[in-house]
């Protein structure tokens, strides 16, 4: 919330920064995900948002450190690596016309990357110190195993594989290979979108879009993934005034809360008695399939919006209020009441 406020105050002004920061803080899914036990999603998200904002602000060394911390916490942070490397690669190229010149900025980019890998290794030493004899990179292997050992299509997450009734089902090598091919194509596509206009604020949009595509169309995702898309998308909507992105984030916030809320309800967490275990959606349940279809359709629309913005530069502005906020809210309720009045 603080990052949304301070970044917005710099690029969008005090009023918008307060509104968007408060909006994110009051989202039901933000409150629920921050309060749920046994999940580091909120901490992971904070580190990922901080890394992207530091990247856009060209504060590379702090960005490398934050990204290293995020990767050690959860390997999902590496979903942002392709767009980050693309942006830094372009910054390296444009730093000087002479590509052979190795100045301060280029040294920071190169040695910072090497240092971040070393930082990940050092941060994993406390848990790997007793196993270095058998594997010098035991800590890094543990991080990789977070994904390698996950062998299910999807874990209670609305998305493509949920729509295909594969919730909680194991997958074979063919599905794994196809998933890898899809991720590689996705990475190339998203990185190519940045080079259309090379607008650094669009890094926020592309980072949000990357997380959305990963959460909806790839294997091994959980119900926590879609939530991570929202913060970066809201920040972009705040600084750009793009109402379509704002609308998509509103949709993701609703679907994320719906997903978590249904899991909590099904698991009995809202009741007096609970066995403290999440109860999975039925893979053929109508509610799970319908909401998965809606999530896929919303993400396809997001794909169109991102392509349209990065290729044409057209932004559908959020229209400002022509009257004070209190008056606008009062008039809105009055107009709704008028609809139900009898002649």
GROMACS .gro file of C-alpha atoms in nm:
model
  343
    1UNK     CA    1   0.000   0.000   0.000
    2UNK     CA    2   0.282   0.240   0.088
    3UNK     CA    3   0.459   0.168  -0.241
    4UNK     CA    4   0.143   0.240  -0.440
    5UNK     CA    5   0.101   0.568  -0.255
    6UNK     CA    6   0.458   0.698  -0.284
    7UNK     CA    7   0.501   0.590  -0.646
    8UNK     CA    8   0.164   0.740  -0.737
    9UNK     CA    9   0.240   1.065  -0.559
   10UNK     CA   10   0.547   1.105  -0.780
   11UNK     CA   11   0.375   1.035  -1.113
   12UNK     CA   12   0.000   1.088  -1.060
   13UNK     CA   13  -0.037   1.336  -0.774
   14UNK     CA   14  -0.151   1.319  -0.413
   15UNK     CA   15  -0.523   1.262  -0.475
   16UNK     CA   16  -0.490   0.967  -0.709
   17UNK     CA   17  -0.215   0.809  -0.501
   18UNK     CA   18  -0.434   0.820  -0.189
   19UNK     CA   19  -0.737   0.683  -0.377
   20UNK     CA   20  -0.552   0.391  -0.539
   21UNK     CA   21  -0.355   0.302  -0.226
   22UNK     CA   22  -0.674   0.304  -0.019
   23UNK     CA   23  -0.858   0.107  -0.287
   24UNK     CA   24  -0.596  -0.167  -0.285
   25UNK     CA   25  -0.584  -0.174   0.095
   26UNK     CA   26  -0.962  -0.214   0.117
   27UNK     CA   27  -0.995  -0.484  -0.148
   28UNK     CA   28  -1.150  -0.787   0.025
   29UNK     CA   29  -0.900  -1.020  -0.144
   30UNK     CA   30  -0.608  -0.811  -0.015
   31UNK     CA   31  -0.740  -0.834   0.340
   32UNK     CA   32  -0.807  -1.208   0.316
   33UNK     CA   33  -0.474  -1.297   0.151
   34UNK     CA   34  -0.283  -1.085   0.402
   35UNK     CA   35  -0.453  -1.258   0.694
   36UNK     CA   36  -0.453  -1.619   0.579
   37UNK     CA   37  -0.211  -1.848   0.759
   38UNK     CA   38   0.056  -2.064   0.594
   39UNK     CA   39   0.103  -1.832   0.298
   40UNK     CA   40   0.383  -1.589   0.215
   41UNK     CA   41   0.196  -1.451  -0.084
   42UNK     CA   42   0.159  -1.098   0.053
   43UNK     CA   43   0.528  -1.076   0.145
   44UNK     CA   44   0.628  -1.223  -0.189
   45UNK     CA   45   0.404  -0.976  -0.370
   46UNK     CA   46   0.550  -0.682  -0.178
   47UNK     CA   47   0.901  -0.784  -0.281
   48UNK     CA   48   0.799  -0.834  -0.644
   49UNK     CA   49   0.625  -0.494  -0.663
   50UNK     CA   50   0.928  -0.330  -0.500
   51UNK     CA   51   1.160  -0.498  -0.751
   52UNK     CA   52   0.959  -0.376  -1.052
   53UNK     CA   53   0.932  -0.020  -0.918
   54UNK     CA   54   1.306  -0.009  -0.845
   55UNK     CA   55   1.370  -0.140  -1.196
   56UNK     CA   56   1.156   0.131  -1.356
   57UNK     CA   57   1.332   0.393  -1.141
   58UNK     CA   58   1.667   0.254  -1.262
   59UNK     CA   59   1.783   0.169  -0.911
   60UNK     CA   60   1.946  -0.152  -1.022
   61UNK     CA   61   2.147  -0.259  -0.717
   62UNK     CA   62   1.853  -0.239  -0.472
   63UNK     CA   63   1.639  -0.410  -0.736
   64UNK     CA   64   1.884  -0.701  -0.763
   65UNK     CA   65   1.887  -0.741  -0.383
   66UNK     CA   66   1.507  -0.735  -0.354
   67UNK     CA   67   1.472  -0.979  -0.644
   68UNK     CA   68   1.720  -1.215  -0.479
   69UNK     CA   69   1.522  -1.206  -0.156
   70UNK     CA   70   1.198  -1.270  -0.345
   71UNK     CA   71   1.349  -1.566  -0.533
   72UNK     CA   72   1.472  -1.726  -0.211
   73UNK     CA   73   1.126  -1.682  -0.059
   74UNK     CA   74   0.945  -1.826  -0.362
   75UNK     CA   75   1.067  -1.922  -0.708
   76UNK     CA   76   0.752  -1.767  -0.859
   77UNK     CA   77   0.934  -1.432  -0.842
   78UNK     CA   78   1.137  -1.543  -1.143
   79UNK     CA   79   0.824  -1.494  -1.356
   80UNK     CA   80   0.932  -1.128  -1.371
   81UNK     CA   81   1.287  -1.210  -1.479
   82UNK     CA   82   1.228  -1.204  -1.860
   83UNK     CA   83   1.082  -0.852  -1.875
   84UNK     CA   84   1.341  -0.732  -1.621
   85UNK     CA   85   1.629  -0.872  -1.827
   86UNK     CA   86   1.479  -0.726  -2.146
   87UNK     CA   87   1.450  -0.380  -1.991
   88UNK     CA   88   1.802  -0.388  -1.848
   89UNK     CA   89   1.938  -0.518  -2.176
   90UNK     CA   90   1.791  -0.220  -2.354
   91UNK     CA   91   1.925   0.015  -2.086
   92UNK     CA   92   2.267  -0.142  -2.138
   93UNK     CA   93   2.242  -0.085  -2.513
   94UNK     CA   94   2.126   0.277  -2.495
   95UNK     CA   95   2.376   0.378  -2.226
   96UNK     CA   96   2.636   0.462  -2.490
   97UNK     CA   97   2.655   0.452  -2.869
   98UNK     CA   98   2.987   0.273  -2.839
   99UNK     CA   99   2.896  -0.082  -2.738
  100UNK     CA  100   3.258  -0.149  -2.643
  101UNK     CA  101   3.255   0.119  -2.377
  102UNK     CA  102   3.200  -0.029  -2.032
  103UNK     CA  103   3.092   0.258  -1.808
  104UNK     CA  104   2.939   0.279  -1.463
  105UNK     CA  105   2.580   0.195  -1.564
  106UNK     CA  106   2.682  -0.103  -1.772
  107UNK     CA  107   2.906  -0.232  -1.495
  108UNK     CA  108   2.618  -0.196  -1.248
  109UNK     CA  109   2.384  -0.394  -1.473
  110UNK     CA  110   2.632  -0.676  -1.541
  111UNK     CA  111   2.797  -0.716  -1.203
  112UNK     CA  112   2.468  -0.655  -1.024
  113UNK     CA  113   2.321  -0.955  -1.205
  114UNK     CA  114   2.618  -1.170  -1.108
  115UNK     CA  115   2.594  -1.041  -0.754
  116UNK     CA  116   2.223  -1.125  -0.730
  117UNK     CA  117   2.296  -1.488  -0.823
  118UNK     CA  118   2.569  -1.495  -0.560
  119UNK     CA  119   2.326  -1.339  -0.309
  120UNK     CA  120   2.072  -1.615  -0.371
  121UNK     CA  121   2.344  -1.874  -0.310
  122UNK     CA  122   2.455  -1.707   0.014
  123UNK     CA  123   2.100  -1.663   0.141
  124UNK     CA  124   2.036  -2.037   0.102
  125UNK     CA  125   2.352  -2.140   0.292
  126UNK     CA  126   2.183  -2.157   0.636
  127UNK     CA  127   1.958  -2.442   0.518
  128UNK     CA  128   2.217  -2.598   0.288
  129UNK     CA  129   2.525  -2.591   0.510
  130UNK     CA  130   2.481  -2.953   0.621
  131UNK     CA  131   2.441  -3.080   0.264
  132UNK     CA  132   2.719  -2.898   0.078
  133UNK     CA  133   2.930  -3.212   0.074
  134UNK     CA  134   2.675  -3.395  -0.137
  135UNK     CA  135   2.573  -3.095  -0.350
  136UNK     CA  136   2.742  -2.754  -0.354
  137UNK     CA  137   2.421  -2.598  -0.486
  138UNK     CA  138   2.184  -2.774  -0.249
  139UNK     CA  139   2.008  -2.450  -0.152
  140UNK     CA  140   1.938  -2.353  -0.512
  141UNK     CA  141   1.817  -2.704  -0.578
  142UNK     CA  142   1.569  -2.668  -0.293
  143UNK     CA  143   1.434  -2.351  -0.455
  144UNK     CA  144   1.398  -2.525  -0.792
  145UNK     CA  145   1.224  -2.820  -0.626
  146UNK     CA  146   0.935  -2.591  -0.534
  147UNK     CA  147   0.829  -2.626  -0.897
  148UNK     CA  148   0.992  -2.954  -0.996
  149UNK     CA  149   0.814  -3.151  -0.725
  150UNK     CA  150   0.476  -3.001  -0.813
  151UNK     CA  151   0.313  -3.247  -1.052
  152UNK     CA  152  -0.047  -3.127  -1.079
  153UNK     CA  153  -0.218  -2.923  -1.349
  154UNK     CA  154  -0.378  -2.669  -1.116
  155UNK     CA  155  -0.449  -2.640  -0.745
  156UNK     CA  156  -0.790  -2.475  -0.693
  157UNK     CA  157  -0.716  -2.185  -0.927
  158UNK     CA  158  -0.960  -2.043  -1.181
  159UNK     CA  159  -0.801  -2.074  -1.524
  160UNK     CA  160  -0.761  -2.274  -1.843
  161UNK     CA  161  -0.687  -2.610  -1.680
  162UNK     CA  162  -0.960  -2.559  -1.424
  163UNK     CA  163  -1.197  -2.496  -1.715
  164UNK     CA  164  -1.078  -2.826  -1.862
  165UNK     CA  165  -1.175  -3.010  -1.537
  166UNK     CA  166  -0.813  -3.088  -1.447
  167UNK     CA  167  -0.810  -2.944  -1.096
  168UNK     CA  168  -0.582  -3.151  -0.873
  169UNK     CA  169  -0.497  -3.395  -1.154
  170UNK     CA  170  -0.143  -3.508  -1.232
  171UNK     CA  171   0.016  -3.443  -1.570
  172UNK     CA  172   0.256  -3.636  -1.793
  173UNK     CA  173   0.580  -3.542  -1.971
  174UNK     CA  174   0.397  -3.431  -2.286
  175UNK     CA  175   0.195  -3.172  -2.095
  176UNK     CA  176   0.513  -3.053  -1.923
  177UNK     CA  177   0.691  -3.006  -2.256
  178UNK     CA  178   0.397  -2.822  -2.410
  179UNK     CA  179   0.380  -2.599  -2.104
  180UNK     CA  180   0.750  -2.517  -2.139
  181UNK     CA  181   0.703  -2.433  -2.508
  182UNK     CA  182   0.409  -2.208  -2.422
  183UNK     CA  183   0.614  -2.024  -2.158
  184UNK     CA  184   0.902  -1.969  -2.401
  185UNK     CA  185   0.667  -1.832  -2.669
  186UNK     CA  186   0.497  -1.614  -2.407
  187UNK     CA  187   0.831  -1.473  -2.291
  188UNK     CA  188   0.936  -1.385  -2.646
  189UNK     CA  189   0.597  -1.226  -2.718
  190UNK     CA  190   0.587  -1.015  -2.401
  191UNK     CA  191   0.947  -0.897  -2.445
  192UNK     CA  192   0.871  -0.800  -2.804
  193UNK     CA  193   0.580  -0.584  -2.684
  194UNK     CA  194   0.821  -0.372  -2.480
  195UNK     CA  195   1.028  -0.286  -2.788
  196UNK     CA  196   0.726  -0.139  -2.968
  197UNK     CA  197   0.755   0.192  -2.780
  198UNK     CA  198   1.016   0.120  -2.512
  199UNK     CA  199   0.810   0.309  -2.253
  200UNK     CA  200   0.942   0.229  -1.906
  201UNK     CA  201   0.599   0.270  -1.744
  202UNK     CA  202   0.477  -0.011  -1.967
  203UNK     CA  203   0.714  -0.241  -1.779
  204UNK     CA  204   0.453  -0.225  -1.500
  205UNK     CA  205   0.181  -0.328  -1.743
  206UNK     CA  206   0.386  -0.609  -1.895
  207UNK     CA  207   0.488  -0.739  -1.553
  208UNK     CA  208   0.122  -0.754  -1.449
  209UNK     CA  209   0.028  -0.918  -1.779
  210UNK     CA  210   0.304  -1.178  -1.738
  211UNK     CA  211   0.170  -1.279  -1.398
  212UNK     CA  212  -0.184  -1.294  -1.536
  213UNK     CA  213  -0.088  -1.524  -1.823
  214UNK     CA  214   0.117  -1.749  -1.595
  215UNK     CA  215  -0.167  -1.776  -1.344
  216UNK     CA  216  -0.434  -1.859  -1.602
  217UNK     CA  217  -0.262  -2.060  -1.876
  218UNK     CA  218   0.027  -2.254  -1.719
  219UNK     CA  219   0.065  -2.565  -1.506
  220UNK     CA  220   0.131  -2.592  -1.132
  221UNK     CA  221  -0.053  -2.275  -1.031
  222UNK     CA  222  -0.249  -2.228  -0.707
  223UNK     CA  223  -0.533  -2.006  -0.594
  224UNK     CA  224  -0.279  -1.743  -0.482
  225UNK     CA  225  -0.141  -1.664  -0.829
  226UNK     CA  226  -0.414  -1.442  -0.976
  227UNK     CA  227  -0.402  -1.212  -0.674
  228UNK     CA  228  -0.041  -1.119  -0.754
  229UNK     CA  229  -0.147  -0.961  -1.083
  230UNK     CA  230  -0.358  -0.686  -0.927
  231UNK     CA  231  -0.110  -0.451  -0.758
  232UNK     CA  232   0.110  -0.388  -1.061
  233UNK     CA  233  -0.193  -0.347  -1.286
  234UNK     CA  234  -0.346  -0.090  -1.050
  235UNK     CA  235  -0.020   0.105  -1.036
  236UNK     CA  236  -0.010   0.121  -1.416
  237UNK     CA  237  -0.377   0.225  -1.431
  238UNK     CA  238  -0.302   0.497  -1.176
  239UNK     CA  239  -0.009   0.655  -1.362
  240UNK     CA  240  -0.157   0.612  -1.711
  241UNK     CA  241  -0.527   0.671  -1.644
  242UNK     CA  242  -0.609   0.359  -1.849
  243UNK     CA  243  -0.965   0.260  -1.757
  244UNK     CA  244  -0.956  -0.075  -1.939
  245UNK     CA  245  -0.666  -0.198  -1.726
  246UNK     CA  246  -0.847  -0.068  -1.419
  247UNK     CA  247  -1.155  -0.268  -1.525
  248UNK     CA  248  -0.952  -0.585  -1.577
  249UNK     CA  249  -0.791  -0.548  -1.233
  250UNK     CA  250  -1.137  -0.502  -1.082
  251UNK     CA  251  -1.239  -0.828  -1.249
  252UNK     CA  252  -0.931  -1.009  -1.120
  253UNK     CA  253  -0.991  -0.874  -0.769
  254UNK     CA  254  -1.348  -1.005  -0.778
  255UNK     CA  255  -1.251  -1.347  -0.918
  256UNK     CA  256  -0.959  -1.385  -0.676
  257UNK     CA  257  -1.179  -1.305  -0.378
  258UNK     CA  258  -1.450  -1.534  -0.511
  259UNK     CA  259  -1.201  -1.819  -0.546
  260UNK     CA  260  -1.057  -1.774  -0.196
  261UNK     CA  261  -1.399  -1.706  -0.047
  262UNK     CA  262  -1.547  -2.027  -0.189
  263UNK     CA  263  -1.248  -2.226  -0.065
  264UNK     CA  264  -1.293  -2.080   0.284
  265UNK     CA  265  -1.667  -2.154   0.274
  266UNK     CA  266  -1.620  -2.510   0.146
  267UNK     CA  267  -1.352  -2.574   0.409
  268UNK     CA  268  -1.573  -2.459   0.693
  269UNK     CA  269  -1.339  -2.181   0.804
  270UNK     CA  270  -1.638  -1.951   0.844
  271UNK     CA  271  -1.810  -2.203   1.070
  272UNK     CA  272  -1.755  -2.269   1.437
  273UNK     CA  273  -1.591  -2.605   1.370
  274UNK     CA  274  -1.315  -2.648   1.112
  275UNK     CA  275  -1.057  -2.919   1.047
  276UNK     CA  276  -0.802  -2.653   0.937
  277UNK     CA  277  -0.766  -2.809   0.594
  278UNK     CA  278  -0.858  -2.649   0.263
  279UNK     CA  279  -1.118  -2.852   0.079
  280UNK     CA  280  -1.052  -2.853  -0.295
  281UNK     CA  281  -1.308  -2.759  -0.557
  282UNK     CA  282  -1.475  -3.048  -0.732
  283UNK     CA  283  -1.297  -3.061  -1.067
  284UNK     CA  284  -1.628  -3.107  -1.248
  285UNK     CA  285  -1.818  -2.861  -1.030
  286UNK     CA  286  -2.027  -2.614  -1.227
  287UNK     CA  287  -1.916  -2.314  -1.019
  288UNK     CA  288  -1.546  -2.390  -1.061
  289UNK     CA  289  -1.577  -2.442  -1.438
  290UNK     CA  290  -1.794  -2.133  -1.496
  291UNK     CA  291  -1.563  -1.901  -1.302
  292UNK     CA  292  -1.262  -2.056  -1.477
  293UNK     CA  293  -1.421  -1.974  -1.813
  294UNK     CA  294  -1.481  -1.614  -1.700
  295UNK     CA  295  -1.118  -1.586  -1.587
  296UNK     CA  296  -0.991  -1.714  -1.922
  297UNK     CA  297  -1.216  -1.473  -2.115
  298UNK     CA  298  -1.107  -1.178  -1.899
  299UNK     CA  299  -0.741  -1.267  -1.956
  300UNK     CA  300  -0.793  -1.289  -2.331
  301UNK     CA  301  -0.946  -0.941  -2.317
  302UNK     CA  302  -0.646  -0.827  -2.112
  303UNK     CA  303  -0.424  -0.965  -2.389
  304UNK     CA  304  -0.607  -0.747  -2.641
  305UNK     CA  305  -0.578  -0.439  -2.415
  306UNK     CA  306  -0.205  -0.490  -2.360
  307UNK     CA  307  -0.144  -0.539  -2.733
  308UNK     CA  308  -0.350  -0.231  -2.816
  309UNK     CA  309  -0.168  -0.012  -2.566
  310UNK     CA  310   0.183  -0.125  -2.654
  311UNK     CA  311   0.128  -0.110  -3.030
  312UNK     CA  312  -0.086   0.200  -3.074
  313UNK     CA  313  -0.027   0.398  -2.758
  314UNK     CA  314  -0.402   0.457  -2.729
  315UNK     CA  315  -0.514   0.500  -2.369
  316UNK     CA  316  -0.879   0.504  -2.268
  317UNK     CA  317  -0.871   0.766  -1.994
  318UNK     CA  318  -1.070   0.743  -1.675
  319UNK     CA  319  -1.289   1.051  -1.693
  320UNK     CA  320  -1.242   1.288  -1.398
  321UNK     CA  321  -1.536   1.387  -1.179
  322UNK     CA  322  -1.691   1.720  -1.277
  323UNK     CA  323  -1.831   1.761  -0.926
  324UNK     CA  324  -1.701   1.695  -0.572
  325UNK     CA  325  -1.672   1.326  -0.475
  326UNK     CA  326  -1.937   1.349  -0.201
  327UNK     CA  327  -2.186   1.511  -0.437
  328UNK     CA  328  -2.113   1.256  -0.709
  329UNK     CA  329  -2.174   0.964  -0.472
  330UNK     CA  330  -2.498   1.119  -0.343
  331UNK     CA  331  -2.623   1.183  -0.698
  332UNK     CA  332  -2.533   0.827  -0.795
  333UNK     CA  333  -2.745   0.677  -0.517
  334UNK     CA  334  -3.024   0.921  -0.600
  335UNK     CA  335  -3.024   0.814  -0.967
  336UNK     CA  336  -3.038   0.447  -0.864
  337UNK     CA  337  -3.330   0.519  -0.631
  338UNK     CA  338  -3.511   0.704  -0.911
  339UNK     CA  339  -3.505   0.388  -1.122
  340UNK     CA  340  -3.715   0.205  -0.866
  341UNK     CA  341  -3.960   0.486  -0.801
  342UNK     CA  342  -4.311   0.429  -0.928
  343UNK     CA  343  -4.461   0.677  -1.167
   0.00000   0.00000   0.00000
